[in-house]
N, CA, C and O of each residue as an XYZ file, in Angstrom:
440
protein
N       0.721     -1.366      0.337
C       0.110      0.187      0.129
C       0.846      1.746      0.004
O       1.961      2.065      0.415
N       0.198      2.291     -0.448
C       1.484      3.913     -0.344
C       1.286      4.244      1.006
O       0.372      4.179      1.828
N       2.692      4.697      0.944
C       2.678      5.216      2.512
C       1.621      6.492      2.990
O       1.210      6.641      4.141
N       1.259      7.442      1.725
C       0.440      8.250      2.043
C      -1.020      8.332      1.914
O      -1.742      9.308      1.705
N      -1.405      6.588      2.154
C      -2.704      6.007      2.009
C      -2.293      5.818      3.314
O      -2.788      6.633      4.091
N      -1.424      4.871      3.886
C      -1.474      4.387      5.244
C      -0.753      5.093      6.354
O      -0.603      4.451      7.393
N      -0.309      6.247      6.298
C      -0.185      7.295      7.297
C      -1.703      7.882      7.766
O      -2.201      8.062      8.878
N      -2.121      8.061      6.602
C      -3.745      8.634      7.763
C      -4.621      7.979      7.933
O      -5.665      8.354      8.467
N      -4.311      6.446      7.367
C      -5.561      5.345      7.682
C      -4.809      4.948      9.179
O      -5.554      4.667     10.118
N      -3.106      4.928      9.413
C      -2.604      4.454     10.734
C      -3.632      5.695     11.853
O      -4.484      5.320     12.658
N      -3.303      6.931     11.638
C      -3.805      7.863     12.533
C      -5.453      7.939     12.579
O      -5.821      8.231     13.717
N      -6.188      7.815     11.959
C      -7.392      7.639     12.130
C      -7.907      6.323     12.680
O      -9.055      6.320     13.123
N      -7.206      5.218     12.705
C      -7.618      3.915     13.243
C      -7.501      3.695     14.520
O      -8.237      2.982     15.202
N      -6.232      4.528     14.994
C      -5.483      4.951     16.327
C      -6.129      5.776     17.488
O      -6.167      5.606     18.706
N      -6.586      6.667     16.707
C      -7.328      7.538     17.081
C      -8.992      7.079     17.734
O      -9.620      7.376     18.750
N      -9.237      6.263     16.602
C     -10.650      5.591     17.057
C     -10.788      4.716     17.685
O     -11.852      4.610     18.293
N      -9.793      3.723     17.812
C      -9.811      2.675     18.606
C      -9.209      3.387     20.221
O      -9.167      2.641     21.200
N      -8.754      4.929     20.347
C      -8.560      5.083     21.666
C      -9.708      5.774     21.857
O     -10.042      5.936     23.031
N     -10.384      6.214     21.024
C     -12.101      6.679     21.460
C     -13.239      5.949     22.155
O     -13.978      6.232     23.098
N     -13.047      4.403     20.954
C     -13.866      3.497     21.723
C     -13.134      2.945     23.068
O     -13.904      2.308     23.787
N     -12.150      3.031     23.424
C     -11.812      2.766     24.600
C     -12.262      3.241     25.926
O     -12.702      2.617     26.892
N     -12.000      4.746     25.697
C     -12.612      5.461     26.489
C     -14.273      5.556     26.549
O     -14.871      5.935     27.556
N     -14.869      5.186     25.415
C     -16.755      5.020     25.803
C     -16.413      3.536     26.200
O     -16.651      3.759     27.387
N     -16.117      2.441     26.202
C     -16.058      1.446     26.888
C     -15.684      1.486     28.265
O     -16.455      0.920     29.040
N     -14.763      1.983     28.693
C     -14.469      2.591     30.179
C     -15.470      3.868     30.921
O     -15.489      4.156     32.118
N     -16.143      4.406     29.987
C     -17.264      5.274     30.840
C     -18.406      3.890     30.934
O     -19.052      3.682     31.960
N     -18.485      3.288     30.084
C     -19.708      2.280     30.055
C     -19.404      1.336     30.991
O     -20.386      0.980     31.642
N     -18.109      0.677     31.349
C     -17.870      0.137     32.410
C     -18.277      0.799     33.847
O     -19.147      0.371     34.607
N     -17.422      1.976     34.048
C     -17.912      2.553     34.885
C     -19.645      2.473     35.261
O     -20.203      1.921     36.209
N     -20.176      3.200     34.195
C     -22.168      3.276     34.740
C     -22.599      1.785     34.994
O     -23.646      1.517     35.583
N     -21.709      0.803     34.504
C     -22.471     -1.024     34.643
C     -22.151     -1.235     36.042
O     -23.045     -1.766     36.701
N     -21.038     -0.926     36.660
C     -20.160     -1.542     37.658
C     -20.178     -0.733     38.770
O     -20.582     -1.257     39.808
N     -19.762      0.675     38.808
C     -19.672      1.305     39.886
C     -20.820      2.118     39.942
O     -21.155      2.011     41.122
N     -21.712      2.944     39.336
C     -22.957      3.656     39.433
C     -24.039      2.619     39.221
O     -25.186      2.949     39.520
N     -23.768      1.140     38.637
C     -24.873      0.197     38.676
C     -26.299      0.586     38.277
O     -27.412      0.383     38.762
N     -25.730      1.355     36.986
C     -27.563      1.708     36.509
C     -27.808      1.301     35.359
O     -28.985      0.997     35.164
N     -26.745      1.126     34.084
C     -27.073      0.614     32.992
C     -26.099     -0.030     32.681
O     -25.022      0.262     33.200
N     -26.193     -1.159     31.691
C     -25.614     -1.795     30.767
C     -25.494     -1.428     29.335
O     -25.110     -2.250     28.504
N     -25.772     -0.374     29.072
C     -25.940      0.015     27.482
C     -24.572      0.420     26.767
O     -24.212      0.014     25.662
N     -24.059      1.066     27.383
C     -22.673      1.870     27.687
C     -21.951      0.545     26.942
O     -21.752      0.402     25.736
N     -21.586     -0.482     28.162
C     -20.896     -1.497     27.278
C     -21.426     -2.645     26.409
O     -20.641     -3.572     26.216
N     -22.876     -2.729     25.754
C     -23.508     -3.194     25.271
C     -22.832     -2.340     23.505
O     -22.460     -2.925     22.487
N     -22.900     -1.050     23.741
C     -22.621      0.136     22.499
C     -21.315     -0.179     22.529
O     -21.151     -1.064     21.690
N     -20.230      0.104     23.097
C     -19.063      0.248     23.039
C     -18.160     -0.889     22.900
O     -17.094     -0.831     22.287
N     -18.612     -1.914     23.480
C     -17.889     -2.919     23.816
C     -17.519     -3.771     22.042
O     -16.406     -3.999     21.567
N     -18.669     -4.023     21.518
C     -18.291     -4.441     19.954
C     -17.457     -3.437     18.925
O     -16.577     -3.705     18.108
N     -18.093     -2.146     19.295
C     -17.346     -1.069     18.654
C     -15.486     -1.045     18.894
O     -14.646     -0.835     18.020
N     -15.291     -1.283     20.100
C     -13.984     -1.465     20.757
C     -13.408     -2.533     19.969
O     -12.399     -2.384     19.280
N     -14.130     -3.731     20.088
C     -13.614     -4.827     19.909
C     -13.148     -5.052     18.217
O     -12.187     -5.717     17.830
N     -14.208     -4.230     17.293
C     -13.949     -4.371     15.854
C     -12.843     -3.285     15.855
O     -11.848     -3.603     15.203
N     -12.810     -2.130     16.420
C     -11.559     -1.247     16.084
C     -10.091     -1.430     16.398
O      -9.156     -0.874     15.822
N     -10.017     -2.436     17.562
C      -8.961     -2.904     18.343
C      -8.118     -4.020     17.443
O      -6.898     -3.936     17.300
N      -9.165     -5.391     16.678
C      -8.594     -5.648     15.560
C      -8.428     -4.997     14.160
O      -7.915     -5.742     13.326
N      -8.785     -3.667     13.714
C      -8.737     -2.880     12.565
C      -7.618     -2.694     13.213
O      -6.712     -3.149     12.513
N      -7.011     -2.045     14.674
C      -5.630     -1.441     14.743
C      -4.855     -2.295     14.215
O      -4.229     -2.026     13.190
N      -4.767     -3.470     14.830
C      -4.160     -4.617     14.602
C      -3.608     -4.903     12.860
O      -2.507     -4.763     12.326
N      -4.727     -5.281     12.424
C      -4.489     -5.042     11.189
C      -3.985     -3.672     10.408
O      -3.412     -3.850      9.333
N      -4.110     -2.717     10.739
C      -3.639     -1.622     10.260
C      -2.000     -1.382     10.801
O      -1.197     -1.100      9.912
N      -1.606     -1.459     11.873
C      -0.176     -1.831     12.610
C       0.368     -2.509     11.767
O       1.262     -1.955     11.126
N       0.052     -3.885     11.467
C       0.694     -4.681     10.618
C       1.070     -4.517      9.096
O       2.096     -4.936      8.558
N      -0.063     -3.759      8.455
C       0.213     -3.004      7.133
C       1.680     -1.929      7.350
O       2.775     -1.964      6.789
N       1.273     -1.252      8.133
C       2.094     -0.186      8.599
C       3.791     -0.665      8.856
O       4.763      0.072      8.693
N       3.807     -1.761      9.193
C       5.116     -2.286      9.532
C       5.698     -2.498      8.083
O       6.853     -2.308      7.703
N       4.705     -2.897      7.439
C       5.176     -3.668      6.205
C       5.476     -2.163      5.454
O       6.607     -1.869      5.066
N       4.305     -1.254      5.306
C       5.052     -0.469      4.266
C       6.017      0.407      4.578
O       6.727      0.863      3.681
N       6.253      0.911      6.379
C       7.251      1.823      6.509
C       8.548      0.899      6.776
O       9.631      1.484      6.779
N       8.533     -0.258      6.962
C       9.609     -0.986      7.103
C      10.050     -1.289      8.776
O      11.180     -1.628      9.130
N       8.967     -1.096      9.618
C       9.394     -1.139     11.148
C      10.241     -2.446     11.513
O       9.997     -3.643     11.358
N      11.268     -1.798     12.026
C      12.029     -2.602     13.210
C      10.649     -3.798     13.880
O       9.466     -3.465     13.947
N      11.150     -5.059     14.269
C      10.415     -6.158     14.793
C       9.633     -5.561     16.236
O       8.450     -5.744     16.521
N      11.002     -4.539     17.329
C      10.701     -4.048     18.502
C       9.631     -2.868     17.620
O       8.572     -3.053     18.220
N       9.438     -2.155     16.917
C       8.556     -1.180     16.747
C       7.328     -1.866     16.642
O       6.451     -1.632     17.474
N       7.069     -3.011     15.367
C       5.909     -3.604     15.478
C       5.293     -3.812     17.157
O       4.206     -3.572     17.682
N       6.477     -4.329     17.609
C       5.629     -4.746     18.919
C       5.456     -3.775     20.103
O       4.888     -3.946     21.181
N       5.939     -2.982     19.730
C       5.637     -1.616     20.756
C       3.884     -0.858     20.189
O       2.935     -0.300     20.739
N       4.267     -1.284     18.806
C       2.752     -0.431     17.923
C       1.512     -1.664     18.126
O       0.348     -1.423     17.806
N       1.854     -2.750     18.590
C       0.708     -3.785     18.887
C       0.252     -3.878     20.239
O      -0.853     -4.345     20.516
N       1.245     -3.354     21.285
C       1.501     -3.583     22.599
C       0.574     -2.646     22.994
O      -0.339     -2.817     23.801
N       0.966     -1.249     22.144
C      -0.119      0.037     22.604
C      -1.614      0.001     22.131
O      -2.222      1.066     22.243
N      -2.149     -0.851     21.725
C      -3.388     -1.549     21.615
C      -4.038     -2.014     22.767
O      -5.243     -2.231     22.639
N      -3.466     -2.244     23.990
C      -3.729     -3.067     25.082
C      -4.144     -1.796     26.103
O      -5.300     -1.800     26.526
N      -3.153     -0.597     26.555
C      -3.465     -0.089     27.668
C      -4.579      1.237     26.838
O      -4.484      1.591     25.662
N      -5.348      1.640     27.631
C      -6.291      2.638     27.002
C      -5.350      3.865     26.455
O      -4.232      4.022     26.945
N      -5.726      4.525     25.666
C      -5.279      5.739     24.645
C      -3.709      5.609     24.514
O      -2.931      6.560     24.590
N      -3.332      4.180     24.289
C      -1.845      4.167     24.007
C      -1.740      4.355     22.635
O      -0.664      4.772     22.207
N      -2.465      4.175     22.018
C      -2.364      3.866     20.323
C      -2.053      5.320     19.929
O      -1.434      5.542     18.888
N      -2.484      6.369     20.773
C      -2.292      7.690     20.510
C      -0.863      8.161     20.484
O      -0.185      8.762     19.650
N      -0.600      7.587     21.920
C       1.125      8.308     22.188
C       1.753      7.345     21.095
O       2.400      7.903     20.209
N       1.643      6.053     21.057
C       2.127      5.138     20.033
C       2.372      6.283     18.214
O       3.352      6.566     17.524
N       0.932      6.578     18.135
C       1.092      7.199     16.967
C       1.972      8.636     16.807
O       2.677      9.009     15.870
N       1.601      9.399     18.292
C       2.238     10.663     18.301
C       3.855     10.267     18.285
O       4.672     10.810     17.542
N       4.123      9.353     19.121
C       6.082      8.698     19.114
C       6.340      8.465     17.749
O       7.244      9.128     17.240
N       5.718      7.644     17.047
C       6.188      6.825     15.412
C       6.395      7.998     14.777
O       7.426      8.173     14.127
N       5.230      9.151     14.912
C       5.184     10.253     13.975
C       6.656     11.220     14.307
O       7.213     11.709     13.323
N       6.995     11.365     15.094
C       8.100     12.405     15.736
C       9.393     11.641     15.492
O      10.407     12.327     15.364
N       9.500     10.319     15.410
C      10.971      9.576     15.319
C      11.126      9.328     13.680
O      12.192      8.875     13.262
N       9.945      9.661     12.678
C      10.080      9.249     11.867
C       9.460      7.450     10.932
O       9.458      7.040      9.771
N       9.150      7.055     11.900
C       8.640      5.914     11.731
C       7.269      5.869     10.682
O       6.966      4.882     10.011
N       6.650      6.942     10.698
C       5.816      7.391      9.539
C       5.815      7.797      8.236
O       4.783      8.024      7.606
N       7.346      7.941      7.635
C       7.680      8.367      6.614
C       7.791      7.328      5.678
O       7.929      6.292      6.328
N       7.797      7.121      4.646
C       7.871      6.563      3.759
C       9.815      6.446      3.653
O      10.682      7.309      3.792
N       9.878      5.140      3.384
C      11.603      4.711      3.509
C      11.671      5.113      2.203
O      10.812      5.105      1.321
N      13.424      5.655      2.206
C      13.496      5.932      0.998
C      14.453      5.016      0.120
O      15.535      4.677      0.600
N      14.071      4.593     -1.196
C      14.592      3.542     -1.784
C      16.495      3.568     -2.053
O      17.048      4.655     -2.222
N      17.158      2.494     -2.054
C      18.167      2.561     -2.143
C      18.756      3.123     -3.666
O      18.213      2.923     -4.752
N      19.773      3.733     -3.466
C      20.477      4.360     -4.594
C      21.021      4.030     -5.316
O      21.900      3.360     -4.774
N      21.176      4.015     -6.499
C      22.043      3.189     -7.400
C      23.476      4.017     -7.661
O      23.698      5.140     -8.114
N      24.392      2.892     -7.142
C      25.770      3.750     -7.763
C      26.209      3.441     -9.211
O      25.914      2.754    -10.189
N      27.132      4.401     -8.741
C      27.951      3.791    -10.570
C      28.729      3.099    -10.617
O      29.585      3.100     -9.732
N      28.773      2.259    -11.602
C      29.755      1.066    -11.012
C      31.459      0.923    -12.101
O      32.312      0.086    -11.807
């Protein structure tokens, strides 16, 4: 895939996954602490599950597209577990140049 497509896709999915985590956490609070309703968990549970799987898929695509090292890939995948860590990983990857297209090897004169 083109880096020009993967970069905004990765950011969008990372943010959506984090927002769904937030919705699920609020839903769990309402269900278990406030003990008033299960609707938040019923709505955000499946949404978060789908976005979690999409984030993992897009992270694997970004790994191939941007030629990340295995440790970078593992950090990207790990970021899907703690709440809001996908945004932290996205910002870090952007600042360290891991979300820019790799430069092709140059041809040397023989």
